[in-house]
Each structure stands twice: as structure tokens, then as C-alpha cells.
PDB file of C-alpha atoms in Angstrom:
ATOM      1  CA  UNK A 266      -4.396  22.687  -8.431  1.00  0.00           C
ATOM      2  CA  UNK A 267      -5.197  19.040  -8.148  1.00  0.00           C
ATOM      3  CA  UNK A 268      -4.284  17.761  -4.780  1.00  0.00           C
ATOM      4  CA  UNK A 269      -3.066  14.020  -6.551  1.00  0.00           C
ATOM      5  CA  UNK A 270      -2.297  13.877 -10.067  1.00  0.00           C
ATOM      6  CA  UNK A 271      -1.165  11.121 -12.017  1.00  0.00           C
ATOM      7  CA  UNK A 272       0.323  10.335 -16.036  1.00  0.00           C
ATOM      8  CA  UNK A 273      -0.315   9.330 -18.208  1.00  0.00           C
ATOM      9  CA  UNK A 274      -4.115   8.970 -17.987  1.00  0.00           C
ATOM     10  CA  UNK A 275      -3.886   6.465 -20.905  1.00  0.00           C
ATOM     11  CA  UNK A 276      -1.185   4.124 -21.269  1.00  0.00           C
ATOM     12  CA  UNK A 277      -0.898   1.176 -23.941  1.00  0.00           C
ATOM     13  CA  UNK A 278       1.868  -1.020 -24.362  1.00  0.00           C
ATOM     14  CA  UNK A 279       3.536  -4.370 -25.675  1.00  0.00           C
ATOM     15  CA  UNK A 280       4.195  -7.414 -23.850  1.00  0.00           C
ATOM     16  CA  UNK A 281       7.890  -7.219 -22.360  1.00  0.00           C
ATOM     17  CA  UNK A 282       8.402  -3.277 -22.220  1.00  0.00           C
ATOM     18  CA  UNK A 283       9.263  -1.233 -19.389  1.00  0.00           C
ATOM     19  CA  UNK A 284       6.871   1.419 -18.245  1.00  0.00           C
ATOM     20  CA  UNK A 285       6.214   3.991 -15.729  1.00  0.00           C
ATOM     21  CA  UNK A 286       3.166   5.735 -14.200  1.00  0.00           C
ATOM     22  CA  UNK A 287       4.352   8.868 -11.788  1.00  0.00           C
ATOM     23  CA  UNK A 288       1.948  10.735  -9.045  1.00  0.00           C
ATOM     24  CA  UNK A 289       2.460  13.617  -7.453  1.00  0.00           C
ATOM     25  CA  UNK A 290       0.637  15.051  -4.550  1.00  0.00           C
ATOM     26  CA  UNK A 291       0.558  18.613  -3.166  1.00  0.00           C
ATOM     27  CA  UNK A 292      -1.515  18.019   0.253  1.00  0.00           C
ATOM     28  CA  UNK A 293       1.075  17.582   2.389  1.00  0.00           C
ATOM     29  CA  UNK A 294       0.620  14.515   2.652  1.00  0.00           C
ATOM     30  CA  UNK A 295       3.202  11.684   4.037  1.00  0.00           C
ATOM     31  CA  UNK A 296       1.981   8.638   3.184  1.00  0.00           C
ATOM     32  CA  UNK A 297       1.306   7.309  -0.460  1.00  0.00           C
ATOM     33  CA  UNK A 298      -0.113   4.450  -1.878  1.00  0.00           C
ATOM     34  CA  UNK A 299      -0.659   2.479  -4.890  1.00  0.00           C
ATOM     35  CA  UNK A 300      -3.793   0.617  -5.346  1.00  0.00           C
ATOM     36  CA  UNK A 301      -4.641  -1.849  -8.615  1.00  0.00           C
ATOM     37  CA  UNK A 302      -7.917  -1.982 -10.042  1.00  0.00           C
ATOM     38  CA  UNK A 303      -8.976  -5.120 -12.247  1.00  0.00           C
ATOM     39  CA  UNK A 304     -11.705  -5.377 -15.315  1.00  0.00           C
ATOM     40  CA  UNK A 305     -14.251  -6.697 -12.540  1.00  0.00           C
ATOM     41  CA  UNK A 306     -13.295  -2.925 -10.964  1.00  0.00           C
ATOM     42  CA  UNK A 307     -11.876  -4.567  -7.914  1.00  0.00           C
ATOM     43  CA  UNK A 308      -9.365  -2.505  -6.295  1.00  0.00           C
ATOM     44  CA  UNK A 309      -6.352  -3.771  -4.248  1.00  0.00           C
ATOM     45  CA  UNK A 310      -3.535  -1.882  -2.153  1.00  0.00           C
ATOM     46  CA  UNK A 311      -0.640  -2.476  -3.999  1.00  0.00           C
ATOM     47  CA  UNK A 312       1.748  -0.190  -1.870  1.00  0.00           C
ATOM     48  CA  UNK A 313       2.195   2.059   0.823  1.00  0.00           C
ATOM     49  CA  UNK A 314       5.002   5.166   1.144  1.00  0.00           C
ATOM     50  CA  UNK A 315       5.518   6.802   4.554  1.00  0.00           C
ATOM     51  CA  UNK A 316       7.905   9.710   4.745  1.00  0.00           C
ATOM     52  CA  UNK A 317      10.121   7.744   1.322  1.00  0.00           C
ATOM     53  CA  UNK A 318      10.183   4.401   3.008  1.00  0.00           C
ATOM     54  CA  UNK A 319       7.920   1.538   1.798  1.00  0.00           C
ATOM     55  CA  UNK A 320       5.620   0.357   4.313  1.00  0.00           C
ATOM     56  CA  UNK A 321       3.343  -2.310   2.986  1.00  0.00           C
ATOM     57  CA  UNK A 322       4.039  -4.449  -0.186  1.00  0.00           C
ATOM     58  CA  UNK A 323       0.995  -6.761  -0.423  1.00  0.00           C
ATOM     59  CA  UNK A 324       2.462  -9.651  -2.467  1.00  0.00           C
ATOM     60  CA  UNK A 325       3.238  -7.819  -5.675  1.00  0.00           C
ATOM     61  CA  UNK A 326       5.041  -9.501  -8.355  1.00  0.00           C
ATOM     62  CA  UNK A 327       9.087  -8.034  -8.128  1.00  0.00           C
ATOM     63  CA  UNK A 328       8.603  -6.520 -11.995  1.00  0.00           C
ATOM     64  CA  UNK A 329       6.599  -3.806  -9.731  1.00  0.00           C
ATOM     65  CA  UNK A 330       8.987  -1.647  -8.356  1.00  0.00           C
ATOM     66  CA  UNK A 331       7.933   1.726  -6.523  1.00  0.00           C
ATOM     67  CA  UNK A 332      10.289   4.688  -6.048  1.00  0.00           C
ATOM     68  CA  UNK A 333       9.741   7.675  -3.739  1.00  0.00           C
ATOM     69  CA  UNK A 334      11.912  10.608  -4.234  1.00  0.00           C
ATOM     70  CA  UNK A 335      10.097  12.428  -2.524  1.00  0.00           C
ATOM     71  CA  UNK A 336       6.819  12.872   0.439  1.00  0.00           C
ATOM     72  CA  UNK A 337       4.917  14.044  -2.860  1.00  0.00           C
ATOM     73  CA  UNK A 338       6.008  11.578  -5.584  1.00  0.00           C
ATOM     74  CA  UNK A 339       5.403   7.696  -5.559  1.00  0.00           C
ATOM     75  CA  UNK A 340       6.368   6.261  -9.077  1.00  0.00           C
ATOM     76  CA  UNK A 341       5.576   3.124 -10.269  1.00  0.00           C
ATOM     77  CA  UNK A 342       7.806   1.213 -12.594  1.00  0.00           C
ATOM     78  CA  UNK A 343       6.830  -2.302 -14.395  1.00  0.00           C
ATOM     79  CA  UNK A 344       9.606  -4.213 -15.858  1.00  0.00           C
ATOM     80  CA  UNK A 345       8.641  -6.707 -18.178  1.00  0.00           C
ATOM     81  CA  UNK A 346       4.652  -6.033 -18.438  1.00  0.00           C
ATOM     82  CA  UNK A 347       2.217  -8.961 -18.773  1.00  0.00           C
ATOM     83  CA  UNK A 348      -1.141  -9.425 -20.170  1.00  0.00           C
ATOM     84  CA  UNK A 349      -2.596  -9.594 -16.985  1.00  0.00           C
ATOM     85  CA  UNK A 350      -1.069  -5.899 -15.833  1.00  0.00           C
ATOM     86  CA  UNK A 351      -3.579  -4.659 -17.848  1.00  0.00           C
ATOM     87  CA  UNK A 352      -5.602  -2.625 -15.292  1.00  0.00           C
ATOM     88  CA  UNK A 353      -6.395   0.802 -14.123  1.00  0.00           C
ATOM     89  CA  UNK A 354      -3.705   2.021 -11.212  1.00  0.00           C
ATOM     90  CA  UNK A 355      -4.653   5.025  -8.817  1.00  0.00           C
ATOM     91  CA  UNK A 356      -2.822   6.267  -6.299  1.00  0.00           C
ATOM     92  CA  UNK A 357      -3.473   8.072  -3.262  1.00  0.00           C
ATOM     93  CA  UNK A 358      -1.980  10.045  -0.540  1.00  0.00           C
ATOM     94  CA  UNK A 359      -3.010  10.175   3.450  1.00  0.00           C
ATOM     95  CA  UNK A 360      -1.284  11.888   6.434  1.00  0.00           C
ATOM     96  CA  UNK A 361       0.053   9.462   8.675  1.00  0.00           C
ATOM     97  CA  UNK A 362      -1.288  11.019  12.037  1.00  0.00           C
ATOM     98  CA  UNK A 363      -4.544  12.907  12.012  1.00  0.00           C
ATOM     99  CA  UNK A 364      -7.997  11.973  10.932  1.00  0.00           C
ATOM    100  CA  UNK A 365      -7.801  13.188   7.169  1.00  0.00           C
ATOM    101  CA  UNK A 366      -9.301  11.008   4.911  1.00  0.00           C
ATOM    102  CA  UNK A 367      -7.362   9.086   2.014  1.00  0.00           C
ATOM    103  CA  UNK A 368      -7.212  11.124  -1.987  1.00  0.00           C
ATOM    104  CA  UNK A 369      -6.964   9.272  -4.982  1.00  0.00           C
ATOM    105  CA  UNK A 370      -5.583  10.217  -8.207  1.00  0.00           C
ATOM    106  CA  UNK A 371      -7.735  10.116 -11.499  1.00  0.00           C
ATOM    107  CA  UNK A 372      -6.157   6.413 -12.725  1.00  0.00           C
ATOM    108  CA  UNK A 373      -4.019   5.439 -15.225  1.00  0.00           C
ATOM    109  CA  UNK A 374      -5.907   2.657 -17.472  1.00  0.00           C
ATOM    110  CA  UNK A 375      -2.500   0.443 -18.536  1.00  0.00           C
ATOM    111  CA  UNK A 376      -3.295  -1.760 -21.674  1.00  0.00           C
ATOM    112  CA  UNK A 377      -0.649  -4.131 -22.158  1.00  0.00           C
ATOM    113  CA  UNK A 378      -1.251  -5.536 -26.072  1.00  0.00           C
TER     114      UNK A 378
ATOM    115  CA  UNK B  78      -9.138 -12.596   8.314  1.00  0.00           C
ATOM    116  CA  UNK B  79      -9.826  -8.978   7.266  1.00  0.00           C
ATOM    117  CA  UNK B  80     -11.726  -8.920   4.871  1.00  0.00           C
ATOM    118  CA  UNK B  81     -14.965  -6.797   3.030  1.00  0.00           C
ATOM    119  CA  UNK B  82     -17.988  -8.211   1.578  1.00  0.00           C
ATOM    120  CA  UNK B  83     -20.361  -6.571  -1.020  1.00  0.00           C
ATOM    121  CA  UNK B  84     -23.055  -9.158  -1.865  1.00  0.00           C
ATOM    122  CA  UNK B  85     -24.242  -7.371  -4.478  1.00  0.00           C
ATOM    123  CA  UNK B  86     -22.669  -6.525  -7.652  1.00  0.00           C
ATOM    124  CA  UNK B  87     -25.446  -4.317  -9.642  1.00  0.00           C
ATOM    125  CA  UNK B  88     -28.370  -2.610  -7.915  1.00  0.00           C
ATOM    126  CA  UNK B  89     -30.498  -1.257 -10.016  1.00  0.00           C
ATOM    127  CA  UNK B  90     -33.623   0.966  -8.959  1.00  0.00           C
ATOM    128  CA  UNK B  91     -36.067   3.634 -10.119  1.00  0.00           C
ATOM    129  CA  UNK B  92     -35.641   7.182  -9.533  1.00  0.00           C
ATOM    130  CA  UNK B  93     -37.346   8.223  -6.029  1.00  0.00           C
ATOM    131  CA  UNK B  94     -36.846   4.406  -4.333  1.00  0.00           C
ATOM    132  CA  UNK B  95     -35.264   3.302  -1.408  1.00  0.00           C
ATOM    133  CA  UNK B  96     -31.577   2.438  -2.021  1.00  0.00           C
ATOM    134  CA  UNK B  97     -29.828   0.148   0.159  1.00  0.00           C
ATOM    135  CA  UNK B  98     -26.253  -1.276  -0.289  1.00  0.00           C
ATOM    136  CA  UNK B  99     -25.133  -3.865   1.117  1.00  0.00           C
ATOM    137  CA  UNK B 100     -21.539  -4.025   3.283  1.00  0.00           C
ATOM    138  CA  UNK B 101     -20.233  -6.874   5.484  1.00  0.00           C
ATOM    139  CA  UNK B 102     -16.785  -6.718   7.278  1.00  0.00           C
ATOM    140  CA  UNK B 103     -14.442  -9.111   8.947  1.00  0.00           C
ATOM    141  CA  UNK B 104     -11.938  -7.480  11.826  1.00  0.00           C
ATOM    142  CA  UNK B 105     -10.406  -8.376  14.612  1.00  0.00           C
ATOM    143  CA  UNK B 106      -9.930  -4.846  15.996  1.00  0.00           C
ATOM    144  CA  UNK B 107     -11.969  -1.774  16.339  1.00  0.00           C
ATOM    145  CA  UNK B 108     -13.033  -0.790  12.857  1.00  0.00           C
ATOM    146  CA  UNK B 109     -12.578   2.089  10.733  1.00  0.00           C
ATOM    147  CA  UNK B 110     -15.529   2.081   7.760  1.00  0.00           C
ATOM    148  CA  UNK B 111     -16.000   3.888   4.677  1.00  0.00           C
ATOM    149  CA  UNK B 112     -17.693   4.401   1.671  1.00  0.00           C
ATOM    150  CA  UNK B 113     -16.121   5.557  -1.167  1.00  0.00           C
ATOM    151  CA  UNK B 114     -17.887   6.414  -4.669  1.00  0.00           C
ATOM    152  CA  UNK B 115     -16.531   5.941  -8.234  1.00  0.00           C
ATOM    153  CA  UNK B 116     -18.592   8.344 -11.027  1.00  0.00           C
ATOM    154  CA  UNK B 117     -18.338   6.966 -14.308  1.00  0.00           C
ATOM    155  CA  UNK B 118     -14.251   7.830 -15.369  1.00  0.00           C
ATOM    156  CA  UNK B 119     -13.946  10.198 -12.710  1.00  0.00           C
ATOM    157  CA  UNK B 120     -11.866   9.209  -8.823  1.00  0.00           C
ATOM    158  CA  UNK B 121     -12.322   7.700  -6.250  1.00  0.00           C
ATOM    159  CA  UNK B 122     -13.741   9.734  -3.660  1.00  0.00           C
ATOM    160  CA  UNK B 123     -15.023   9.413  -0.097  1.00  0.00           C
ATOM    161  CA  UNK B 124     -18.558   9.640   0.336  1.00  0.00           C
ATOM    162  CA  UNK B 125     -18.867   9.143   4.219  1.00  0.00           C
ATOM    163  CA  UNK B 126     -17.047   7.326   7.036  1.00  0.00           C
ATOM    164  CA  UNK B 127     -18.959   6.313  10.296  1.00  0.00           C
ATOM    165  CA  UNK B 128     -17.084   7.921  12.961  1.00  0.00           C
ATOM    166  CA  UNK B 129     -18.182  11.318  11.256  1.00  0.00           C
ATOM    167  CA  UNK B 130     -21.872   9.711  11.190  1.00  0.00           C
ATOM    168  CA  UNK B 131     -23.040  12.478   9.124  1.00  0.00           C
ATOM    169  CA  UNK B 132     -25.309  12.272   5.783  1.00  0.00           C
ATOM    170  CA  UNK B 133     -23.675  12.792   2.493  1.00  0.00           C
ATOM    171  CA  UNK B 134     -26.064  13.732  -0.535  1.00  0.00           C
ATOM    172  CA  UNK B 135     -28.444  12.248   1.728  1.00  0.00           C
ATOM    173  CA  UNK B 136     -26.667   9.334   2.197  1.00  0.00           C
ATOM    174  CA  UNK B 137     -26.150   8.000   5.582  1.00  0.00           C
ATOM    175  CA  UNK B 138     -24.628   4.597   7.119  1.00  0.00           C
ATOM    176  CA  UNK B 139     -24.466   3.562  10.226  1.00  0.00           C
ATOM    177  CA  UNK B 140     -21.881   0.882  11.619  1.00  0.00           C
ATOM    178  CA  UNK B 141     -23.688  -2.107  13.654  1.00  0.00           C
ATOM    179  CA  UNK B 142     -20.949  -4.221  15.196  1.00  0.00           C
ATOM    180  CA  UNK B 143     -23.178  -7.005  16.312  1.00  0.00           C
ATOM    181  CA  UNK B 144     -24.133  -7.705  12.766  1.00  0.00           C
ATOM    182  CA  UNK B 145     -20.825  -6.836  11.766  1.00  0.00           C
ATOM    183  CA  UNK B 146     -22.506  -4.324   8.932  1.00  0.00           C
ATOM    184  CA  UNK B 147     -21.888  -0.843   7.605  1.00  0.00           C
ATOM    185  CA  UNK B 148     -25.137  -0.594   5.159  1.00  0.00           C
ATOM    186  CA  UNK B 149     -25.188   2.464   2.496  1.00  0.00           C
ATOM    187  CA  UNK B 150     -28.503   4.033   2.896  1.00  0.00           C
ATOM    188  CA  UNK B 151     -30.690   6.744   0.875  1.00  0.00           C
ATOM    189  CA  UNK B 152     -34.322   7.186   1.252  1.00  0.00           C
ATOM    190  CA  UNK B 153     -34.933   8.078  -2.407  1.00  0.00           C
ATOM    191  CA  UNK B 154     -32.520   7.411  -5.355  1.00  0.00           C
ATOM    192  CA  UNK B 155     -31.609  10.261  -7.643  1.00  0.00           C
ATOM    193  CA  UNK B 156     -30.638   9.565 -11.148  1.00  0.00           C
ATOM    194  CA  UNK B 157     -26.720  11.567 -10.164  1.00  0.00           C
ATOM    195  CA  UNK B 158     -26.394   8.894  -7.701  1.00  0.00           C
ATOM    196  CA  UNK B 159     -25.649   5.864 -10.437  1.00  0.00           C
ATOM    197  CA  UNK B 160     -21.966   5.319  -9.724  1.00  0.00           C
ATOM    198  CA  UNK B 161     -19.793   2.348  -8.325  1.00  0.00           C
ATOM    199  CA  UNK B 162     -20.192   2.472  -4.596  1.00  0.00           C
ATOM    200  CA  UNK B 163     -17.242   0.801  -2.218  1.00  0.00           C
ATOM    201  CA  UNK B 164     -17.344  -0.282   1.205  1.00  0.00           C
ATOM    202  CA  UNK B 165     -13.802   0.129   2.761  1.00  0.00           C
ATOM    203  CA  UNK B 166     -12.410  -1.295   5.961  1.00  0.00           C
ATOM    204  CA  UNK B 167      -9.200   1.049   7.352  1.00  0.00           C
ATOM    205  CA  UNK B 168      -6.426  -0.701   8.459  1.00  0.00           C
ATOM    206  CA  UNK B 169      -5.616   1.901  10.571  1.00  0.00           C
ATOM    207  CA  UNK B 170      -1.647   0.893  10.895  1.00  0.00           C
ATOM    208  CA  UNK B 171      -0.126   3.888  12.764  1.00  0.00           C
ATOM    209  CA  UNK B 172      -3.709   6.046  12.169  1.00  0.00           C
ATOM    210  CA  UNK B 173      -3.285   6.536   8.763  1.00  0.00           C
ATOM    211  CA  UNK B 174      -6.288   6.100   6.802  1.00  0.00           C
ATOM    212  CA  UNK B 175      -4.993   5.127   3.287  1.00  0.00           C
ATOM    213  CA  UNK B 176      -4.407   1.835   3.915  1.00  0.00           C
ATOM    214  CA  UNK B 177      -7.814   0.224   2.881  1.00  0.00           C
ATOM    215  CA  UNK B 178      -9.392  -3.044   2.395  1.00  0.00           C
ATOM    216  CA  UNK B 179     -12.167  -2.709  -0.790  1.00  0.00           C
ATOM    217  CA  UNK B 180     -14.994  -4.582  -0.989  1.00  0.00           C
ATOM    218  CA  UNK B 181     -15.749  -5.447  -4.514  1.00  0.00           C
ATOM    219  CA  UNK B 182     -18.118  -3.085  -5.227  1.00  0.00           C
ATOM    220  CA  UNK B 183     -21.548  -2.441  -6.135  1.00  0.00           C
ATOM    221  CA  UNK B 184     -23.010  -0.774  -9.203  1.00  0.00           C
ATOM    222  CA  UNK B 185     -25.639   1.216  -8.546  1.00  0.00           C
ATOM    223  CA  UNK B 186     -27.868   2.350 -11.371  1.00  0.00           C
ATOM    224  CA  UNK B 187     -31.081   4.759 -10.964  1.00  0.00           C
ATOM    225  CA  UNK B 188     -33.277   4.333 -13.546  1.00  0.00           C
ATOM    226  CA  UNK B 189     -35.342   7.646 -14.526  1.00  0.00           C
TER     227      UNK B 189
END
């Protein structure tokens, strides 16, 4: 019962494919987010879902292209993936409203060869 | 500019120390603060946030908005504590608490 779950875990691809991480989260949550975290383990808010509609895009290259079918899905697809996508993704979940604190995901560790 | 500054990369300490971490912030509003903790392959998760201003595996930090700090604090370092330790800033758009600035992080290691 893992309130934010992400796959694959491990992902490692060539130069120029297509790829997608999903996340699901069964909190309840409304909101969900995508955050990127580089080799020097900095991490950066990527995107933000509220209720299926994209809130905050922080100046992420167009191949990056979210989808929300859902309050408890955020997927992330990469068109056309770059040597410097290589990173570990996590995503996370919050309510909206309320005082609850933000829950990441595991990571997915992308390798782009 | 909003930002979140962790002047130290790698702390490293003995077992039973003082452990201090180090957490700067930049904001033009009323700041939300929080320290998250990364265990070696394992998620992010929250360690404490200062409106709760409770201690955390004896972990406490307390928000100073003159100095503009939110210092990690623990009076003696356990070896379980060695982790990557992140000072967040909430951006608090419409109260949700997801929406986080990261500083970049300090590594703390406890040496037995």
C-alpha cells in the first residue's frame, strides 16, 4: 500500500527514444508534481497537477510533456531524450487545501546512453 | 528572488557530536520551511517543518526571520542519521505544500 509509487525504478535508454515514467498516488491527494534531480543530487520542481490541470511548468524543455488522467496519476513522457535527461525523477503528491505535508515517490534513475 | 541556500555540501562528524546544518532562505512573503531527508536509495521524506516546531529523531530547527535562517540541529549525531539533508522553502501557492524550492543539499556523514 504505498501512498506514491512510481515505474520503472530503473530506466536506461538511447539518445532520441521516447520514454515514459508513470506515478500513481492513493492519498487522496489533488495536487501532483514532478521534481528532477541532477548527479550533484539537486532537485528541481519540474511540474505541478491540481485536480488534472497543470499549474506550474518551471521552464522545462517542450520534449517533457506531462499527462494527468487522473487526481492519482501524473505521467511523464520525454520525446526525443538527451544526454543531459539523465537524472533521477520523483514525484510527489500534496492536497491543495489543508496543512498535509508533500509525499514523494521512490525515483526513477533515467540513463540516457 | 526565492531562493534556498545550503553552504555546505558534506558535513562530516563523529558519532555523539553536535550536528548543525546550515539553511539560508530568500522570500518575500511569510515563509513556509522544511527539512526533508534522503537515506541512501530510499525517498524523500519530511523530517520536520517549523510551524509544527516539534523535534524529529531529536532533531529540531527553529526559523529566525531576522537572520533569515532555518538551521538543522541535533545535540549528538547517531551513525542512522548519515543521509542527504534538504532545506525547503514552500511556495505556498493556494496552501498547497508541494510546491518547493530545494536547497542543494547537504551530506551528512556520522562517522562511528
Amino acid at each position: 500500500d504505498t501512498a506514491v509509487s512510481q515505474t520503472p525504478k530503473y530506466l536506461v535508454t538511447q539518445m532520441g527514444n521516447d520514454k515514459s515514467i508513470k506515478c500513481e498516488q492513493n492519498l487522496g491527494h489533488d495536487t501532483m508534481y514532478w521534481y528532477k534531480q541532477d548527479s550533484k543530487k539537486f532537485l528541481k520542481i519540474m511540474f505541478s497537477y491540481n485536480n488534472k490541470e497543470l499549474i506550474i511548468n518551471e521552464t522545462v524543455p517542450n520534449r517533457f510533456s506531462p499527462k494527468s488522467p487522473d487526481k492519482a496519476h501524473l505521467n511523464l513522457h520525454i520525446n526525443s531524450l538527451e544526454l543531459g535527461d539523465s537524472a533521477v525523477y520523483f514525484c510527489a503528491s500534496s492536497q491543495w487545501d489543508g496543512d498535509t505535508e508533500a509525499f514523494f515517490g521512490q525515483g526513477t534513475r533515467l540513463t540516457v546512453v | 528572488a526565492q531562493r534556498v541556500t545550503q553552504p555546505e555540501k558534506l558535513l562530516s562528524v563523529f558519532k555523539g557530536a553536535p550536528v548543525e546544518l546550515k539553511c539560508n532562505y530568500s522570500y518575500s512573503g511569510s515563509p513556509e520551511l522544511f527539512w526533508y531527508v534522503q537515506y541512501s536509495r530510499q525517498r524523500l521524506q519530511l523530517l520536520l517543518r517549523h510551524i509544527s516546531r516539534e523535534s524529529i529523531k531529536g532533531f529540531t530547527a527553529d526559523l529566525n526571520k531576522g537572520e533569515t535562517s532555518f538551521h538543522l540541529k541535533k545535540p549528538f549525531a547517531q551513525e542512522e542519521d548519515s543521509a542527504m539533508y534538504y532545506c525547503a522553502l514552500s511556495r505556498n501557492y493556494g496552501g498547497s505544500q508541494g510546491n518547493l524550492i530545494f536547497g542543494k543539499g547537504t551530506k551528512l556523514s556520522v562517522k562511528p
